[in-house]
Short mmCIF file of C-alpha atoms in Angstrom, two decimals:
data_model
loop_
_atom_site.label_atom_id
_atom_site.label_comp_id
_atom_site.label_asym_id
_atom_site.label_seq_id
_atom_site.Cartn_x
_atom_site.Cartn_y
_atom_site.Cartn_z
CA MET N 1 44.17 23.01 -121.26
CA ILE N 2 40.38 23.09 -121.24
CA GLU N 3 40.17 26.36 -123.21
CA HIS N 4 42.27 24.78 -125.97
CA ALA N 5 40.26 21.55 -126.17
CA TRP N 6 37.37 22.73 -128.36
CA ILE N 7 39.80 24.33 -130.85
CA LEU N 8 41.81 21.10 -130.99
CA LEU N 9 38.68 19.01 -131.47
CA LEU N 10 37.61 21.09 -134.47
CA ALA N 11 41.15 20.93 -135.86
CA LEU N 12 41.24 17.14 -135.48
CA LEU N 13 37.97 16.86 -137.39
CA LEU N 14 39.10 19.31 -140.07
CA ASP N 15 42.34 17.40 -140.63
CA ALA N 16 40.52 14.06 -140.71
CA LEU N 17 38.10 15.34 -143.35
CA PHE N 18 40.44 17.22 -145.67
CA GLY N 19 44.02 16.26 -144.87
CA GLU N 20 46.63 17.96 -147.07
CA PRO N 21 44.88 19.24 -150.23
CA ASP N 22 47.27 19.21 -153.18
CA TRP N 23 45.55 22.19 -154.82
CA LEU N 24 46.57 24.35 -151.85
CA TRP N 25 50.10 23.17 -151.15
CA SER N 26 51.03 23.13 -154.82
CA ARG N 27 50.49 26.90 -154.74
CA LEU N 28 51.63 27.85 -151.23
CA PRO N 29 54.53 26.64 -149.07
CA HIS N 30 53.39 24.43 -146.19
CA PRO N 31 54.31 25.81 -142.73
CA ALA N 32 56.49 22.73 -142.14
CA VAL N 33 58.31 23.50 -145.41
CA LEU N 34 58.97 27.04 -144.21
CA MET N 35 60.35 25.66 -140.95
CA GLY N 36 62.54 23.30 -142.96
CA ARG N 37 63.93 26.12 -145.08
CA LEU N 38 64.81 28.12 -141.97
CA ILE N 39 66.51 25.13 -140.36
CA ALA N 40 68.43 24.42 -143.57
CA ALA N 41 69.63 28.04 -143.65
CA LEU N 42 70.80 27.81 -140.04
CA ASP N 43 72.55 24.52 -140.81
CA THR N 44 74.39 26.16 -143.70
CA GLY N 45 75.27 29.29 -141.75
CA PHE N 46 76.19 27.96 -138.32
CA ASN N 47 77.21 24.30 -138.69
CA LYS N 48 80.88 25.19 -138.98
CA GLY N 49 83.89 26.02 -136.85
CA ASP N 50 85.00 24.63 -133.51
CA ASN N 51 81.80 25.29 -131.52
CA ARG N 52 79.26 23.35 -133.54
CA ARG N 53 77.47 21.89 -130.51
CA LEU N 54 77.07 25.31 -128.89
CA ASN N 55 75.93 26.75 -132.22
CA GLY N 56 73.35 23.98 -132.47
CA VAL N 57 72.08 24.66 -128.96
CA LEU N 58 71.73 28.39 -129.66
CA CYS N 59 70.01 27.75 -133.00
CA ILE N 60 67.41 25.38 -131.56
CA LEU N 61 66.72 27.78 -128.69
CA GLY N 62 66.32 30.63 -131.18
CA LEU N 63 63.93 28.53 -133.27
CA CYS N 64 61.84 27.71 -130.19
CA LEU N 65 61.65 31.36 -129.14
CA ALA N 66 60.65 32.41 -132.65
CA ALA N 67 58.00 29.68 -132.83
CA TRP N 68 56.60 30.61 -129.41
CA GLY N 69 56.46 34.30 -130.33
CA THR N 70 54.76 33.57 -133.63
CA GLY N 71 52.19 31.39 -131.89
CA LYS N 72 51.46 34.05 -129.29
CA ALA N 73 51.04 36.72 -131.96
CA LEU N 74 48.69 34.61 -134.07
CA SER N 75 46.68 33.55 -131.00
CA ALA N 76 46.13 37.19 -130.07
CA LEU N 77 44.41 38.05 -133.36
CA PRO N 78 40.65 38.74 -132.99
CA ASP N 79 39.47 35.97 -135.28
CA PHE N 80 37.39 33.80 -132.91
CA GLY N 81 39.99 31.04 -133.09
CA LEU N 82 39.81 30.55 -136.86
CA ILE N 83 43.56 30.92 -137.38
CA GLU N 84 44.29 28.55 -134.49
CA ILE N 85 41.84 25.94 -135.79
CA THR N 86 43.12 26.16 -139.36
CA LEU N 87 46.84 26.16 -138.55
CA THR N 88 46.45 23.37 -136.01
CA ALA N 89 44.60 21.25 -138.57
CA ILE N 90 47.37 21.94 -141.09
CA LEU N 91 50.04 20.83 -138.62
CA LEU N 92 48.26 17.60 -137.68
CA ALA N 93 48.86 14.65 -139.98
CA GLN N 94 46.23 12.00 -139.33
CA ARG N 95 44.59 12.00 -142.76
CA SER N 96 47.93 12.35 -144.54
CA LEU N 97 49.38 9.46 -142.53
CA VAL N 98 46.42 7.22 -143.26
CA ASP N 99 46.58 8.07 -146.97
CA HIS N 100 50.30 7.26 -147.19
CA VAL N 101 49.95 3.97 -145.32
CA ARG N 102 46.91 2.95 -147.38
CA ALA N 103 48.88 3.77 -150.54
CA VAL N 104 51.39 1.07 -149.62
CA ALA N 105 48.63 -1.54 -149.40
CA ASP N 106 47.13 -0.31 -152.68
CA GLY N 107 50.58 -0.49 -154.29
CA LEU N 108 51.12 -4.06 -153.11
CA ARG N 109 47.75 -5.02 -154.56
CA ILE N 110 49.15 -4.04 -157.96
CA SER N 111 52.73 -5.33 -157.66
CA LEU N 112 55.67 -5.61 -155.30
CA GLY N 113 57.40 -2.81 -157.22
CA ASN N 114 54.47 -0.46 -156.63
CA GLY N 115 54.47 -1.37 -152.96
CA ARG N 116 58.19 -0.63 -152.68
CA ALA N 117 57.72 2.73 -154.40
CA SER N 118 54.92 3.69 -152.03
CA VAL N 119 56.72 2.67 -148.85
CA ALA N 120 59.85 4.53 -149.99
CA MET N 121 57.79 7.72 -149.56
CA ILE N 122 57.47 7.20 -145.80
CA VAL N 123 60.62 5.36 -144.63
CA GLY N 124 64.33 6.08 -144.80
CA ARG N 125 65.60 2.54 -145.15
CA ASP N 126 66.56 0.80 -148.37
CA THR N 127 63.46 -0.46 -150.19
CA SER N 128 64.78 -1.72 -153.53
CA THR N 129 65.26 -5.34 -152.39
CA MET N 130 62.35 -5.60 -149.96
CA ASP N 131 59.99 -8.54 -150.21
CA GLU N 132 56.29 -8.12 -149.43
CA PRO N 133 56.56 -8.83 -145.67
CA ALA N 134 59.38 -6.27 -145.37
CA VAL N 135 57.33 -3.65 -147.22
CA ALA N 136 54.33 -4.29 -144.98
CA ARG N 137 56.45 -4.25 -141.83
CA ALA N 138 58.03 -0.92 -142.81
CA ALA N 139 54.60 0.60 -143.46
CA ILE N 140 53.23 -0.57 -140.10
CA GLU N 141 56.27 0.68 -138.19
CA SER N 142 56.07 4.08 -139.90
CA ALA N 143 52.35 4.26 -139.12
CA ALA N 144 52.89 3.62 -135.42
CA GLU N 145 55.79 6.06 -135.07
CA ASN N 146 54.16 8.84 -137.08
CA LEU N 147 50.88 8.48 -135.22
CA SER N 148 52.85 9.63 -132.20
CA ASP N 149 55.07 12.25 -133.87
CA GLY N 150 52.58 13.60 -136.37
CA VAL N 151 49.25 13.47 -134.53
CA ILE N 152 49.27 12.77 -130.80
CA ALA N 153 52.40 14.75 -129.86
CA PRO N 154 51.47 18.01 -131.62
CA ALA N 155 47.90 17.68 -130.32
CA PHE N 156 49.21 17.03 -126.79
CA TRP N 157 51.39 20.15 -126.79
CA PHE N 158 48.55 22.21 -128.24
CA LEU N 159 46.30 21.06 -125.40
CA LEU N 160 48.86 22.21 -122.84
CA PHE N 161 50.07 25.48 -124.36
CA GLY N 162 47.89 26.30 -127.34
CA LEU N 163 49.29 27.38 -130.70
CA PRO N 164 52.68 28.46 -129.25
CA GLY N 165 53.21 24.98 -127.80
CA LEU N 166 52.25 23.34 -131.08
CA LEU N 167 54.62 25.50 -133.14
CA VAL N 168 57.50 24.92 -130.73
CA TYR N 169 56.93 21.16 -130.92
CA LYS N 170 56.77 21.19 -134.72
CA VAL N 171 59.97 23.19 -135.13
CA ILE N 172 61.80 20.86 -132.72
CA ASN N 173 60.50 17.76 -134.49
CA THR N 174 61.34 19.19 -137.92
CA ALA N 175 64.85 20.08 -136.77
CA ASP N 176 65.36 16.58 -135.41
CA SER N 177 64.26 15.06 -138.73
CA MET N 178 66.76 17.24 -140.61
CA ILE N 179 69.82 17.55 -138.39
CA GLY N 180 69.29 15.15 -135.47
CA TYR N 181 71.51 12.39 -136.89
CA LYS N 182 74.77 10.94 -135.62
CA THR N 183 76.58 11.64 -138.85
CA PRO N 184 79.96 13.41 -139.05
CA ARG N 185 78.19 16.58 -140.20
CA HIS N 186 75.40 16.65 -137.63
CA GLN N 187 76.51 14.71 -134.56
CA ASP N 188 77.49 17.99 -132.83
CA PHE N 189 75.30 20.61 -134.47
CA GLY N 190 72.19 18.41 -134.29
CA TRP N 191 72.86 17.13 -130.76
CA ALA N 192 70.50 19.59 -129.04
CA ALA N 193 67.70 19.06 -131.58
CA ALA N 194 67.83 15.28 -131.06
CA ARG N 195 67.93 15.49 -127.26
CA ILE N 196 65.09 18.03 -127.02
CA ASP N 197 63.01 16.01 -129.48
CA ASP N 198 63.45 12.93 -127.27
CA ALA N 199 62.25 14.97 -124.28
CA VAL N 200 59.15 16.48 -125.90
CA ASN N 201 58.07 13.11 -127.31
CA TRP N 202 58.53 11.16 -124.06
CA ILE N 203 54.96 11.53 -122.78
CA PRO N 204 53.19 11.54 -126.20
CA ALA N 205 54.89 8.29 -127.25
CA ARG N 206 53.61 6.49 -124.17
CA LEU N 207 50.21 8.14 -124.49
CA THR N 208 50.02 6.89 -128.08
CA ALA N 209 50.84 3.36 -126.96
CA GLY N 210 48.06 3.58 -124.39
CA LEU N 211 45.57 4.87 -126.96
CA ILE N 212 46.40 2.02 -129.35
CA ALA N 213 45.94 -0.54 -126.59
CA VAL N 214 42.77 0.90 -125.07
CA SER N 215 41.10 1.56 -128.43
CA HIS N 216 41.45 -2.17 -129.14
CA GLY N 217 40.08 -3.14 -125.73
CA ARG N 218 43.49 -4.53 -124.74
CA PHE N 219 43.82 -3.35 -121.17
CA ASP N 220 46.11 -6.26 -120.33
CA ILE N 221 49.07 -5.61 -122.62
CA TRP N 222 50.91 -2.75 -120.92
CA PRO N 223 53.52 -5.09 -119.36
CA ARG N 224 54.28 -6.50 -122.83
CA ILE N 225 54.55 -3.01 -124.31
CA ARG N 226 56.84 -1.89 -121.50
CA LYS N 227 59.01 -4.98 -121.97
CA ASP N 228 59.38 -4.66 -125.77
CA ALA N 229 59.57 -0.86 -126.18
CA PRO N 230 63.24 -0.63 -125.05
CA LEU N 231 64.22 -3.06 -127.84
CA HIS N 232 63.80 -0.18 -130.29
CA ARG N 233 66.83 2.01 -130.92
CA SER N 234 64.70 5.11 -130.21
CA PRO N 235 63.72 5.89 -126.59
CA ASN N 236 60.22 6.82 -127.76
CA ALA N 237 59.32 5.16 -131.08
CA GLY N 238 59.39 1.71 -129.49
CA TRP N 239 56.29 2.44 -127.42
CA PRO N 240 53.68 2.98 -130.16
CA GLU N 241 55.47 0.35 -132.25
CA ALA N 242 55.28 -2.24 -129.49
CA ALA N 243 51.60 -1.45 -128.90
CA MET N 244 50.80 -1.75 -132.61
CA ALA N 245 52.73 -5.03 -132.83
CA VAL N 246 50.80 -6.57 -129.95
CA VAL N 247 47.28 -5.48 -131.00
CA LEU N 248 47.90 -6.73 -134.55
CA ASP N 249 49.84 -9.80 -133.33
CA VAL N 250 52.73 -9.11 -135.70
CA ALA N 251 56.51 -8.94 -135.27
CA LEU N 252 57.95 -5.50 -136.07
CA SER N 253 61.41 -3.97 -136.29
CA GLY N 254 63.99 -6.69 -136.91
CA PRO N 255 66.77 -6.65 -139.56
CA ARG N 256 66.71 -3.95 -142.21
CA SER N 257 69.12 -2.19 -144.58
CA TYR N 258 70.30 1.41 -144.41
CA ASP N 259 72.63 2.83 -147.07
CA GLY N 260 73.39 -0.65 -148.35
CA GLN N 261 74.31 -2.07 -144.94
CA MET N 262 72.12 -4.68 -143.26
CA GLN N 263 71.59 -3.95 -139.57
CA ASP N 264 70.43 -6.68 -137.22
CA PHE N 265 67.86 -5.02 -134.97
CA PRO N 266 65.85 -7.25 -132.61
CA TYR N 267 62.18 -7.95 -133.30
CA VAL N 268 59.48 -6.21 -131.29
CA ASN N 269 56.81 -8.75 -130.27
CA SER N 270 59.07 -11.48 -131.64
CA THR N 271 56.40 -14.20 -131.33
CA GLY N 272 53.99 -12.31 -133.61
CA LYS N 273 53.29 -13.08 -137.26
CA ARG N 274 56.18 -12.31 -139.64
CA ASP N 275 54.64 -13.18 -143.01
CA LEU N 276 52.94 -9.81 -143.38
CA GLY N 277 51.04 -8.35 -146.30
CA VAL N 278 48.15 -6.21 -147.44
CA SER N 279 45.70 -7.41 -144.78
CA GLU N 280 48.02 -6.36 -141.95
CA ILE N 281 48.46 -2.90 -143.49
CA ASP N 282 44.68 -2.58 -143.79
CA ALA N 283 44.38 -3.53 -140.12
CA THR N 284 46.96 -0.85 -139.31
CA VAL N 285 44.87 1.81 -141.04
CA THR N 286 41.91 0.76 -138.89
CA ALA N 287 44.13 0.92 -135.79
CA LEU N 288 45.20 4.47 -136.69
CA TRP N 289 41.58 5.59 -136.85
CA ARG N 290 40.72 3.81 -133.60
CA ALA N 291 43.54 5.56 -131.75
CA TRP N 292 42.57 8.89 -133.35
CA ALA N 293 38.96 8.39 -132.25
CA GLY N 294 40.09 7.63 -128.73
CA PHE N 295 42.10 10.84 -128.55
CA ALA N 296 39.26 12.83 -130.13
CA ALA N 297 36.90 11.43 -127.47
CA LEU N 298 39.25 12.53 -124.71
CA THR N 299 39.45 15.98 -126.28
CA LEU N 300 35.66 16.16 -126.47
CA MET N 301 35.36 15.32 -122.78
CA LEU N 302 37.84 18.07 -121.92
CA SER N 303 35.96 20.58 -124.09
CA LEU N 304 32.71 19.82 -122.22
CA ILE N 305 34.14 20.48 -118.77
#
């Protein structure tokens, strides 16, 4: 872990400074896009027949082995860690997440329609009929969940296992986002991807909740987080969401529409403020940077040991 810490620290700083430059990714395919293409090809080729669940298990295991092998090969190159630093920074998403969340606030400052258009870029629910509080709530929830999935979790697995661990995590998380749904097409083939993704995010989700709480000086709220986290339909996303809800004193989750159907989910931190807007999104952006700084400080301490 310690030998990976200084590389991760540099990658965290590189990502925070430069994020996802459009000039680069408009010319080259992003590594996550390449993973997505591979997963899509496997979905097309193997999501058929009577053994879809077994096919899904074998595909996700094959993806993990390929990701591990690629990471080991790249780590062995005599480049003084430059490839590891660069690729790790590319596969972290702090700056990108902050930019997308801030864009929702900037959109709402112009009009509700602009806010809806911006939040539609980061959530999967219906946005066309959202009012301002619903737009803000969706942005805050996405921020909390993606802080865990897109920043803390990949950084955590890099700390433990270096570039191979990071690539394995990213391919699992990408597979879950593409095929890990309980739809008729994917409920069997995507079963393994969803279950493994739950497992690899178990610790990072709770670590993210702790970082959000501690970075706000709220050492007293863990019982509230632990009480509200299970209200979320995800076994992991509820933890950073509950922590964000408490430190901002807002109510998150609650009813929302998917594919034209309103679903009555319970509120997380139900006593918090519900009339949300631009100021709460701005506070969320600050919270994202506070949690990031807390994790960067931990990484710095490890690198100095």
